[in-house]
């Protein structure tokens, strides 16, 4: 374990490197939390120029845990970044005169669970508004009844409920993004060994190892250990500091940590293979980019693999990044999961790591 201790101490002793090792997980966690909060918050942009209507609709929706954005005009409501934008241009008098002629303009930038649940809540509010208009003896009584209803419970309490983990999609996409981040960072970190290669430091370190396999096992373990610690720090921040419920059992969390540890082993191994092909930092960075980006894109870390052409999807099935993203889907689904698929993905990851170590042992000593 001398080589492992040597390289770990060298990395930790570099202040700038150590600072980045701590700050980057915190920065990425903040990005992840921001994405999660934006995706799970139900927001509505409302434009209702009549004060009585605006007050009633706002009061009813706030009881349904909807975050309201009061737009200044119709165009602002329609173009808002909220889950749904609505324009209710009719006044209370016009609504009383023709309850069945209620007209609402609405616009959703994308159809998702939040926008659909919001539509159900809006239907309950506007249905009760029509009922008040039809049953009121005159327009004044209609406005008075709206005022009284503002202090009463919501006519229909909509409780969103779906099978499995309600936030499976956003959590899966979030952790898929972490796959890309860790893949790129780990492969980039291996470029630190180019300096040792140029100054023949690696050759001297190799003399203390039993063989090339022992050297690579210890070297890759350094990056795997750092990656796992960073990943655990992100998990701790998400769960402890930001209060995000990952809805993972202890066994599923252990599987997730093991999977990301294997990802770091594979990424570090690929990085060291690339380092063996050059002595220039610029060429090394180019090789890392050329290899890591296709792995990330085809593996489904940046977008779902299902939207890619059939040929690309077939090729992606042999990529370790694809196995990790599919594991994310299984583990965050909220169901017991397909144990056969999970086992297959882990066997594939171990097999990929073994193949990479085999390739590393065949690298010429002068190229290490």
mmCIF file of C-alpha atoms in Angstrom:
data_model
loop_
_atom_site.group_PDB
_atom_site.id
_atom_site.type_symbol
_atom_site.label_atom_id
_atom_site.label_comp_id
_atom_site.label_asym_id
_atom_site.label_seq_id
_atom_site.Cartn_x
_atom_site.Cartn_y
_atom_site.Cartn_z
ATOM 1 C CA UNK A 1 0.000 0.000 0.000
ATOM 2 C CA UNK A 2 3.045 2.305 -0.152
ATOM 3 C CA UNK A 3 2.165 3.666 -3.577
ATOM 4 C CA UNK A 4 -1.433 4.314 -2.495
ATOM 5 C CA UNK A 5 -0.232 6.263 0.559
ATOM 6 C CA UNK A 6 2.384 8.142 -1.482
ATOM 7 C CA UNK A 7 -0.015 9.392 -4.150
ATOM 8 C CA UNK A 8 -2.777 10.152 -1.653
ATOM 9 C CA UNK A 9 -0.414 12.269 0.461
ATOM 10 C CA UNK A 10 0.848 14.084 -2.626
ATOM 11 C CA UNK A 11 -2.699 14.999 -3.687
ATOM 12 C CA UNK A 12 -3.783 16.054 -0.200
ATOM 13 C CA UNK A 13 -0.661 18.151 0.390
ATOM 14 C CA UNK A 14 -1.440 20.294 -2.634
ATOM 15 C CA UNK A 15 -3.577 23.028 -1.090
ATOM 16 C CA UNK A 16 -5.266 24.118 -4.286
ATOM 17 C CA UNK A 17 -6.111 20.526 -5.209
ATOM 18 C CA UNK A 18 -7.478 19.836 -1.714
ATOM 19 C CA UNK A 19 -9.607 23.000 -1.796
ATOM 20 C CA UNK A 20 -11.093 21.995 -5.149
ATOM 21 C CA UNK A 21 -11.723 18.466 -3.879
ATOM 22 C CA UNK A 22 -13.907 19.918 -1.103
ATOM 23 C CA UNK A 23 -15.463 22.872 -2.908
ATOM 24 C CA UNK A 24 -16.503 21.083 -6.097
ATOM 25 C CA UNK A 25 -18.823 18.573 -4.353
ATOM 26 C CA UNK A 26 -20.397 21.461 -2.406
ATOM 27 C CA UNK A 27 -20.887 23.484 -5.607
ATOM 28 C CA UNK A 28 -22.357 20.537 -7.488
ATOM 29 C CA UNK A 29 -24.609 19.701 -4.547
ATOM 30 C CA UNK A 30 -25.994 23.241 -4.616
ATOM 31 C CA UNK A 31 -26.701 22.841 -8.350
ATOM 32 C CA UNK A 32 -28.385 19.495 -7.722
ATOM 33 C CA UNK A 33 -30.524 20.888 -4.889
ATOM 34 C CA UNK A 34 -31.546 23.890 -6.990
ATOM 35 C CA UNK A 35 -32.627 21.581 -9.820
ATOM 36 C CA UNK A 36 -34.519 19.360 -7.390
ATOM 37 C CA UNK A 37 -36.364 22.260 -5.721
ATOM 38 C CA UNK A 38 -37.310 23.853 -9.040
ATOM 39 C CA UNK A 39 -38.612 20.545 -10.367
ATOM 40 C CA UNK A 40 -40.705 19.671 -7.305
ATOM 41 C CA UNK A 41 -42.201 23.110 -6.574
ATOM 42 C CA UNK A 42 -45.688 23.770 -7.991
ATOM 43 C CA UNK A 43 -45.851 27.342 -9.347
ATOM 44 C CA UNK A 44 -48.559 29.298 -11.137
ATOM 45 C CA UNK A 45 -48.328 32.647 -12.894
ATOM 46 C CA UNK A 46 -51.704 34.403 -12.570
ATOM 47 C CA UNK A 47 -53.064 37.516 -14.252
ATOM 48 C CA UNK A 48 -56.521 38.537 -13.038
ATOM 49 C CA UNK A 49 -57.070 42.319 -13.321
ATOM 50 C CA UNK A 50 -60.280 42.224 -11.251
ATOM 51 C CA UNK A 51 -59.212 42.531 -7.558
ATOM 52 C CA UNK A 52 -62.135 40.419 -6.262
ATOM 53 C CA UNK A 53 -61.430 37.527 -8.640
ATOM 54 C CA UNK A 54 -57.673 37.767 -8.051
ATOM 55 C CA UNK A 55 -58.113 37.694 -4.281
ATOM 56 C CA UNK A 56 -60.460 34.682 -4.365
ATOM 57 C CA UNK A 57 -58.401 32.578 -6.773
ATOM 58 C CA UNK A 58 -55.174 33.407 -4.896
ATOM 59 C CA UNK A 59 -56.636 32.440 -1.530
ATOM 60 C CA UNK A 60 -58.023 29.144 -2.829
ATOM 61 C CA UNK A 61 -54.777 28.122 -4.560
ATOM 62 C CA UNK A 62 -52.570 29.014 -1.615
ATOM 63 C CA UNK A 63 -54.601 26.529 0.444
ATOM 64 C CA UNK A 64 -53.557 23.913 -2.131
ATOM 65 C CA UNK A 65 -49.835 24.647 -1.519
ATOM 66 C CA UNK A 66 -49.420 26.392 -4.859
ATOM 67 C CA UNK A 67 -46.719 29.067 -5.152
ATOM 68 C CA UNK A 68 -48.343 32.038 -6.904
ATOM 69 C CA UNK A 69 -46.661 34.584 -9.137
ATOM 70 C CA UNK A 70 -48.863 37.631 -9.777
ATOM 71 C CA UNK A 71 -48.113 38.774 -13.322
ATOM 72 C CA UNK A 72 -48.351 42.418 -14.283
ATOM 73 C CA UNK A 73 -50.031 41.692 -17.620
ATOM 74 C CA UNK A 74 -51.360 38.836 -19.744
ATOM 75 C CA UNK A 75 -48.155 38.459 -21.755
ATOM 76 C CA UNK A 76 -46.045 38.068 -18.603
ATOM 77 C CA UNK A 77 -48.338 35.325 -17.283
ATOM 78 C CA UNK A 78 -48.274 33.344 -20.523
ATOM 79 C CA UNK A 79 -44.479 33.599 -20.936
ATOM 80 C CA UNK A 80 -43.663 32.922 -17.289
ATOM 81 C CA UNK A 81 -41.303 30.081 -16.323
ATOM 82 C CA UNK A 82 -43.919 28.732 -13.884
ATOM 83 C CA UNK A 83 -45.490 25.278 -14.275
ATOM 84 C CA UNK A 84 -48.587 26.962 -15.690
ATOM 85 C CA UNK A 85 -49.585 30.466 -16.707
ATOM 86 C CA UNK A 86 -53.231 31.560 -16.730
ATOM 87 C CA UNK A 87 -55.040 34.745 -17.743
ATOM 88 C CA UNK A 88 -58.470 35.414 -16.241
ATOM 89 C CA UNK A 89 -59.517 38.666 -17.891
ATOM 90 C CA UNK A 90 -63.231 38.594 -16.949
ATOM 91 C CA UNK A 91 -64.432 40.816 -14.139
ATOM 92 C CA UNK A 92 -66.657 39.612 -11.290
ATOM 93 C CA UNK A 93 -69.659 41.405 -12.864
ATOM 94 C CA UNK A 94 -69.056 39.717 -16.244
ATOM 95 C CA UNK A 95 -68.701 36.332 -14.576
ATOM 96 C CA UNK A 96 -71.939 36.818 -12.636
ATOM 97 C CA UNK A 97 -73.769 37.827 -15.818
ATOM 98 C CA UNK A 98 -72.592 34.705 -17.675
ATOM 99 C CA UNK A 99 -71.170 31.965 -15.384
ATOM 100 C CA UNK A 100 -71.112 29.378 -18.182
ATOM 101 C CA UNK A 101 -69.179 31.761 -20.414
ATOM 102 C CA UNK A 102 -66.083 31.675 -18.203
ATOM 103 C CA UNK A 103 -62.976 31.980 -20.375
ATOM 104 C CA UNK A 104 -59.469 31.176 -19.164
ATOM 105 C CA UNK A 105 -56.320 31.322 -21.238
ATOM 106 C CA UNK A 106 -53.634 28.941 -20.027
ATOM 107 C CA UNK A 107 -50.188 27.885 -21.186
ATOM 108 C CA UNK A 108 -47.814 25.195 -19.934
ATOM 109 C CA UNK A 109 -44.264 25.119 -21.305
ATOM 110 C CA UNK A 110 -44.073 21.392 -20.667
ATOM 111 C CA UNK A 111 -46.567 18.763 -19.586
ATOM 112 C CA UNK A 112 -45.407 17.071 -16.392
ATOM 113 C CA UNK A 113 -46.800 15.798 -13.101
ATOM 114 C CA UNK A 114 -46.755 19.269 -11.516
ATOM 115 C CA UNK A 115 -48.598 20.970 -14.380
ATOM 116 C CA UNK A 116 -51.238 18.223 -14.500
ATOM 117 C CA UNK A 117 -51.875 18.305 -10.742
ATOM 118 C CA UNK A 118 -52.084 22.091 -10.979
ATOM 119 C CA UNK A 119 -54.787 21.840 -13.642
ATOM 120 C CA UNK A 120 -56.873 19.637 -11.321
ATOM 121 C CA UNK A 121 -56.557 22.188 -8.532
ATOM 122 C CA UNK A 122 -57.526 25.017 -10.873
ATOM 123 C CA UNK A 123 -60.607 23.114 -12.043
ATOM 124 C CA UNK A 124 -61.799 22.758 -8.452
ATOM 125 C CA UNK A 125 -61.322 26.494 -7.793
ATOM 126 C CA UNK A 126 -63.040 27.705 -10.960
ATOM 127 C CA UNK A 127 -65.891 25.207 -10.616
ATOM 128 C CA UNK A 128 -66.650 26.586 -7.150
ATOM 129 C CA UNK A 129 -66.435 30.119 -8.588
ATOM 130 C CA UNK A 130 -69.050 29.261 -11.219
ATOM 131 C CA UNK A 131 -71.304 27.737 -8.561
ATOM 132 C CA UNK A 132 -71.102 30.913 -6.451
ATOM 133 C CA UNK A 133 -71.950 33.050 -9.495
ATOM 134 C CA UNK A 134 -74.983 30.927 -10.406
ATOM 135 C CA UNK A 135 -76.391 30.831 -6.855
ATOM 136 C CA UNK A 136 -75.890 34.506 -5.942
ATOM 137 C CA UNK A 137 -79.020 36.749 -6.142
ATOM 138 C CA UNK A 138 -77.030 39.681 -7.501
ATOM 139 C CA UNK A 139 -73.462 40.750 -8.363
ATOM 140 C CA UNK A 140 -72.908 42.365 -4.958
ATOM 141 C CA UNK A 141 -73.863 39.167 -3.140
ATOM 142 C CA UNK A 142 -71.574 37.216 -5.481
ATOM 143 C CA UNK A 143 -68.600 39.366 -4.504
ATOM 144 C CA UNK A 144 -69.520 39.100 -0.827
ATOM 145 C CA UNK A 145 -69.749 35.310 -1.052
ATOM 146 C CA UNK A 146 -66.314 35.185 -2.691
ATOM 147 C CA UNK A 147 -64.947 37.186 0.224
ATOM 148 C CA UNK A 148 -66.506 34.805 2.738
ATOM 149 C CA UNK A 149 -65.196 31.746 0.883
ATOM 150 C CA UNK A 150 -61.619 33.020 1.074
ATOM 151 C CA UNK A 151 -61.569 32.196 4.782
ATOM 152 C CA UNK A 152 -63.132 28.758 4.388
ATOM 153 C CA UNK A 153 -61.353 25.468 3.569
ATOM 154 C CA UNK A 154 -60.578 24.680 -0.056
ATOM 155 C CA UNK A 155 -63.585 23.123 -1.834
ATOM 156 C CA UNK A 156 -61.467 20.171 -2.985
ATOM 157 C CA UNK A 157 -58.157 19.212 -1.433
ATOM 158 C CA UNK A 158 -55.987 17.603 -4.098
ATOM 159 C CA UNK A 159 -53.300 15.336 -2.662
ATOM 160 C CA UNK A 160 -50.770 14.364 -5.360
ATOM 161 C CA UNK A 161 -49.979 10.667 -5.193
ATOM 162 C CA UNK A 162 -48.247 8.396 -7.678
ATOM 163 C CA UNK A 163 -46.896 4.878 -7.487
ATOM 164 C CA UNK A 164 -43.312 4.532 -6.357
ATOM 165 C CA UNK A 165 -41.071 7.508 -5.621
ATOM 166 C CA UNK A 166 -42.927 10.729 -6.601
ATOM 167 C CA UNK A 167 -39.602 12.423 -7.375
ATOM 168 C CA UNK A 168 -38.027 9.487 -9.231
ATOM 169 C CA UNK A 169 -37.598 11.399 -12.494
ATOM 170 C CA UNK A 170 -35.837 14.434 -11.036
ATOM 171 C CA UNK A 171 -33.646 12.337 -8.718
ATOM 172 C CA UNK A 172 -32.656 10.027 -11.562
ATOM 173 C CA UNK A 173 -31.750 12.921 -13.873
ATOM 174 C CA UNK A 174 -29.886 14.609 -11.018
ATOM 175 C CA UNK A 175 -27.725 11.579 -10.282
ATOM 176 C CA UNK A 176 -27.196 11.000 -13.994
ATOM 177 C CA UNK A 177 -25.665 14.469 -14.063
ATOM 178 C CA UNK A 178 -23.378 13.432 -11.184
ATOM 179 C CA UNK A 179 -22.231 10.478 -13.323
ATOM 180 C CA UNK A 180 -21.009 12.896 -15.994
ATOM 181 C CA UNK A 181 -19.356 15.178 -13.448
ATOM 182 C CA UNK A 182 -17.473 12.372 -11.689
ATOM 183 C CA UNK A 183 -16.459 10.712 -14.968
ATOM 184 C CA UNK A 184 -14.958 13.895 -16.374
ATOM 185 C CA UNK A 185 -13.278 15.018 -13.135
ATOM 186 C CA UNK A 186 -11.697 11.636 -12.402
ATOM 187 C CA UNK A 187 -10.341 11.257 -15.934
ATOM 188 C CA UNK A 188 -8.988 14.813 -15.812
ATOM 189 C CA UNK A 189 -7.313 14.186 -12.443
ATOM 190 C CA UNK A 190 -5.261 11.350 -13.925
ATOM 191 C CA UNK A 191 -3.430 13.948 -16.024
ATOM 192 C CA UNK A 192 -1.507 14.749 -12.826
ATOM 193 C CA UNK A 193 0.609 11.703 -13.652
ATOM 194 C CA UNK A 194 1.891 13.220 -16.899
ATOM 195 C CA UNK A 195 4.369 15.323 -14.929
ATOM 196 C CA UNK A 196 5.684 12.216 -13.164
ATOM 197 C CA UNK A 197 6.014 10.475 -16.499
ATOM 198 C CA UNK A 198 8.007 13.315 -18.069
ATOM 199 C CA UNK A 199 10.392 13.594 -15.095
ATOM 200 C CA UNK A 200 10.814 9.796 -14.787
ATOM 201 C CA UNK A 201 9.237 9.846 -11.310
ATOM 202 C CA UNK A 202 6.875 7.041 -12.315
ATOM 203 C CA UNK A 203 9.780 4.747 -13.197
ATOM 204 C CA UNK A 204 11.226 5.173 -9.687
ATOM 205 C CA UNK A 205 7.823 4.568 -8.081
ATOM 206 C CA UNK A 206 7.404 1.410 -10.160
ATOM 207 C CA UNK A 207 10.535 -0.040 -8.561
ATOM 208 C CA UNK A 208 8.677 -0.203 -5.207
ATOM 209 C CA UNK A 209 5.755 -2.168 -6.696
ATOM 210 C CA UNK A 210 5.665 -5.951 -7.052
ATOM 211 C CA UNK A 211 4.400 -5.634 -10.616
ATOM 212 C CA UNK A 212 2.445 -3.332 -12.917
ATOM 213 C CA UNK A 213 -0.889 -4.716 -11.734
ATOM 214 C CA UNK A 214 -0.062 -3.871 -8.115
ATOM 215 C CA UNK A 215 0.995 -0.356 -9.182
ATOM 216 C CA UNK A 216 -2.220 0.296 -11.111
ATOM 217 C CA UNK A 217 -4.454 -1.206 -8.425
ATOM 218 C CA UNK A 218 -3.027 1.178 -5.836
ATOM 219 C CA UNK A 219 -3.015 4.184 -8.180
ATOM 220 C CA UNK A 220 -6.609 3.697 -9.297
ATOM 221 C CA UNK A 221 -7.654 3.107 -5.673
ATOM 222 C CA UNK A 222 -6.516 6.646 -4.834
ATOM 223 C CA UNK A 223 -8.984 8.183 -7.301
ATOM 224 C CA UNK A 224 -11.706 5.710 -6.378
ATOM 225 C CA UNK A 225 -11.344 6.593 -2.679
ATOM 226 C CA UNK A 226 -11.423 10.335 -3.397
ATOM 227 C CA UNK A 227 -14.464 9.927 -5.643
ATOM 228 C CA UNK A 228 -16.382 7.883 -3.057
ATOM 229 C CA UNK A 229 -15.632 10.435 -0.305
ATOM 230 C CA UNK A 230 -16.834 13.268 -2.575
ATOM 231 C CA UNK A 231 -19.955 11.305 -3.464
ATOM 232 C CA UNK A 232 -20.714 10.594 0.212
ATOM 233 C CA UNK A 233 -20.197 14.296 0.988
ATOM 234 C CA UNK A 234 -22.771 15.208 -1.673
ATOM 235 C CA UNK A 235 -25.237 12.655 -0.307
ATOM 236 C CA UNK A 236 -24.715 13.964 3.255
ATOM 237 C CA UNK A 237 -25.254 17.577 2.165
ATOM 238 C CA UNK A 238 -28.377 16.735 0.176
ATOM 239 C CA UNK A 239 -29.947 14.708 2.981
ATOM 240 C CA UNK A 240 -28.661 16.573 6.049
ATOM 241 C CA UNK A 241 -28.141 20.218 5.090
ATOM 242 C CA UNK A 242 -30.869 20.570 2.442
ATOM 243 C CA UNK A 243 -33.362 18.015 3.760
ATOM 244 C CA UNK A 244 -33.946 16.152 0.479
ATOM 245 C CA UNK A 245 -35.490 12.740 1.042
ATOM 246 C CA UNK A 246 -33.753 10.405 -1.408
ATOM 247 C CA UNK A 247 -36.173 7.627 -0.425
ATOM 248 C CA UNK A 248 -33.362 5.068 -0.490
ATOM 249 C CA UNK A 249 -33.091 2.119 1.855
ATOM 250 C CA UNK A 250 -29.736 1.394 3.498
ATOM 251 C CA UNK A 251 -29.115 -1.470 1.057
ATOM 252 C CA UNK A 252 -29.943 0.663 -1.982
ATOM 253 C CA UNK A 253 -27.684 3.467 -0.709
ATOM 254 C CA UNK A 254 -24.843 0.959 -0.290
ATOM 255 C CA UNK A 255 -25.407 -0.290 -3.853
ATOM 256 C CA UNK A 256 -25.358 3.283 -5.137
ATOM 257 C CA UNK A 257 -22.051 4.052 -3.376
ATOM 258 C CA UNK A 258 -20.525 0.816 -4.712
ATOM 259 C CA UNK A 259 -21.695 1.619 -8.249
ATOM 260 C CA UNK A 260 -20.182 5.105 -8.175
ATOM 261 C CA UNK A 261 -16.991 3.675 -6.673
ATOM 262 C CA UNK A 262 -16.740 1.289 -9.634
ATOM 263 C CA UNK A 263 -17.441 4.209 -11.965
ATOM 264 C CA UNK A 264 -14.426 6.023 -10.506
ATOM 265 C CA UNK A 265 -12.252 2.911 -10.893
ATOM 266 C CA UNK A 266 -13.255 2.635 -14.565
ATOM 267 C CA UNK A 267 -12.822 6.373 -15.208
ATOM 268 C CA UNK A 268 -9.388 6.418 -13.550
ATOM 269 C CA UNK A 269 -8.342 3.331 -15.501
ATOM 270 C CA UNK A 270 -9.409 4.883 -18.813
ATOM 271 C CA UNK A 271 -7.612 8.093 -17.837
ATOM 272 C CA UNK A 272 -4.363 6.229 -17.116
ATOM 273 C CA UNK A 273 -4.645 4.433 -20.463
ATOM 274 C CA UNK A 274 -4.908 7.827 -22.155
ATOM 275 C CA UNK A 275 -1.949 9.144 -20.139
ATOM 276 C CA UNK A 276 0.147 6.268 -21.482
ATOM 277 C CA UNK A 277 -0.397 7.548 -25.031
ATOM 278 C CA UNK A 278 1.090 11.043 -24.607
ATOM 279 C CA UNK A 279 3.494 13.253 -22.651
ATOM 280 C CA UNK A 280 1.754 16.577 -23.363
ATOM 281 C CA UNK A 281 -0.917 18.122 -21.127
ATOM 282 C CA UNK A 282 -2.726 19.659 -24.110
ATOM 283 C CA UNK A 283 -2.967 16.303 -25.888
ATOM 284 C CA UNK A 284 -4.027 14.606 -22.656
ATOM 285 C CA UNK A 285 -6.860 17.093 -22.096
ATOM 286 C CA UNK A 286 -8.003 16.635 -25.687
ATOM 287 C CA UNK A 287 -8.029 12.837 -25.327
ATOM 288 C CA UNK A 288 -10.005 13.063 -22.064
ATOM 289 C CA UNK A 289 -12.602 15.303 -23.717
ATOM 290 C CA UNK A 290 -12.860 13.136 -26.838
ATOM 291 C CA UNK A 291 -13.426 9.990 -24.739
ATOM 292 C CA UNK A 292 -15.505 11.312 -21.813
ATOM 293 C CA UNK A 293 -18.091 13.296 -23.786
ATOM 294 C CA UNK A 294 -19.266 10.368 -25.985
ATOM 295 C CA UNK A 295 -19.331 8.124 -22.899
ATOM 296 C CA UNK A 296 -21.536 10.674 -21.146
ATOM 297 C CA UNK A 297 -23.825 11.508 -24.066
ATOM 298 C CA UNK A 298 -24.377 7.955 -25.301
ATOM 299 C CA UNK A 299 -24.672 6.663 -21.731
ATOM 300 C CA UNK A 300 -27.715 8.808 -21.014
ATOM 301 C CA UNK A 301 -26.194 11.197 -18.477
ATOM 302 C CA UNK A 302 -27.129 14.365 -20.388
ATOM 303 C CA UNK A 303 -30.423 13.217 -21.939
ATOM 304 C CA UNK A 304 -32.490 10.002 -21.966
ATOM 305 C CA UNK A 305 -30.998 7.244 -24.120
ATOM 306 C CA UNK A 306 -34.491 6.509 -25.448
ATOM 307 C CA UNK A 307 -34.458 9.639 -27.649
ATOM 308 C CA UNK A 308 -31.321 8.541 -29.505
ATOM 309 C CA UNK A 309 -31.377 6.644 -32.835
ATOM 310 C CA UNK A 310 -31.745 2.871 -32.565
ATOM 311 C CA UNK A 311 -28.151 2.227 -33.663
ATOM 312 C CA UNK A 312 -26.761 4.498 -30.944
ATOM 313 C CA UNK A 313 -29.006 2.857 -28.341
ATOM 314 C CA UNK A 314 -27.631 -0.571 -29.231
ATOM 315 C CA UNK A 315 -24.054 0.687 -28.974
ATOM 316 C CA UNK A 316 -24.801 2.433 -25.663
ATOM 317 C CA UNK A 317 -25.715 -0.897 -24.046
ATOM 318 C CA UNK A 318 -22.007 -1.800 -23.809
ATOM 319 C CA UNK A 319 -21.002 1.464 -22.087
ATOM 320 C CA UNK A 320 -20.406 1.633 -18.301
ATOM 321 C CA UNK A 321 -22.140 5.020 -18.128
ATOM 322 C CA UNK A 322 -25.308 3.413 -19.515
ATOM 323 C CA UNK A 323 -25.197 0.726 -16.805
ATOM 324 C CA UNK A 324 -24.895 3.409 -14.095
ATOM 325 C CA UNK A 325 -27.802 5.487 -15.432
ATOM 326 C CA UNK A 326 -29.978 2.379 -15.619
ATOM 327 C CA UNK A 327 -29.014 1.563 -12.022
ATOM 328 C CA UNK A 328 -30.112 5.087 -11.043
ATOM 329 C CA UNK A 329 -33.478 4.440 -12.676
ATOM 330 C CA UNK A 330 -33.883 1.150 -10.803
ATOM 331 C CA UNK A 331 -32.765 2.415 -7.383
ATOM 332 C CA UNK A 332 -34.752 5.678 -7.415
ATOM 333 C CA UNK A 333 -37.954 4.184 -8.815
ATOM 334 C CA UNK A 334 -39.397 3.598 -5.327
ATOM 335 C CA UNK A 335 -40.139 -0.039 -6.130
ATOM 336 C CA UNK A 336 -38.283 -3.152 -5.030
ATOM 337 C CA UNK A 337 -36.587 -3.120 -8.419
ATOM 338 C CA UNK A 338 -35.511 -5.773 -10.866
ATOM 339 C CA UNK A 339 -32.810 -7.617 -8.908
ATOM 340 C CA UNK A 340 -31.747 -9.496 -12.050
ATOM 341 C CA UNK A 341 -31.089 -6.241 -13.946
ATOM 342 C CA UNK A 342 -29.225 -4.720 -10.974
ATOM 343 C CA UNK A 343 -27.039 -7.818 -10.666
ATOM 344 C CA UNK A 344 -26.313 -7.796 -14.399
ATOM 345 C CA UNK A 345 -25.240 -4.144 -14.300
ATOM 346 C CA UNK A 346 -22.879 -4.765 -11.376
ATOM 347 C CA UNK A 347 -21.350 -7.828 -13.053
ATOM 348 C CA UNK A 348 -20.855 -5.715 -16.180
ATOM 349 C CA UNK A 349 -19.158 -2.946 -14.183
ATOM 350 C CA UNK A 350 -16.801 -5.417 -12.486
ATOM 351 C CA UNK A 351 -16.086 -7.036 -15.868
ATOM 352 C CA UNK A 352 -15.327 -3.663 -17.457
ATOM 353 C CA UNK A 353 -12.942 -2.784 -14.607
ATOM 354 C CA UNK A 354 -11.172 -6.149 -15.028
ATOM 355 C CA UNK A 355 -10.720 -5.587 -18.775
ATOM 356 C CA UNK A 356 -9.278 -2.104 -18.154
ATOM 357 C CA UNK A 357 -6.764 -3.457 -15.612
ATOM 358 C CA UNK A 358 -5.788 -6.162 -18.114
ATOM 359 C CA UNK A 359 -5.119 -3.471 -20.725
ATOM 360 C CA UNK A 360 -3.138 -1.422 -18.202
ATOM 361 C CA UNK A 361 -0.827 -4.349 -17.394
ATOM 362 C CA UNK A 362 0.027 -4.585 -21.096
ATOM 363 C CA UNK A 363 1.182 -0.961 -21.269
ATOM 364 C CA UNK A 364 4.938 -0.747 -21.821
ATOM 365 C CA UNK A 365 6.895 0.338 -18.753
ATOM 366 C CA UNK A 366 8.366 3.369 -20.536
ATOM 367 C CA UNK A 367 4.837 4.566 -21.410
ATOM 368 C CA UNK A 368 3.441 4.423 -17.854
#
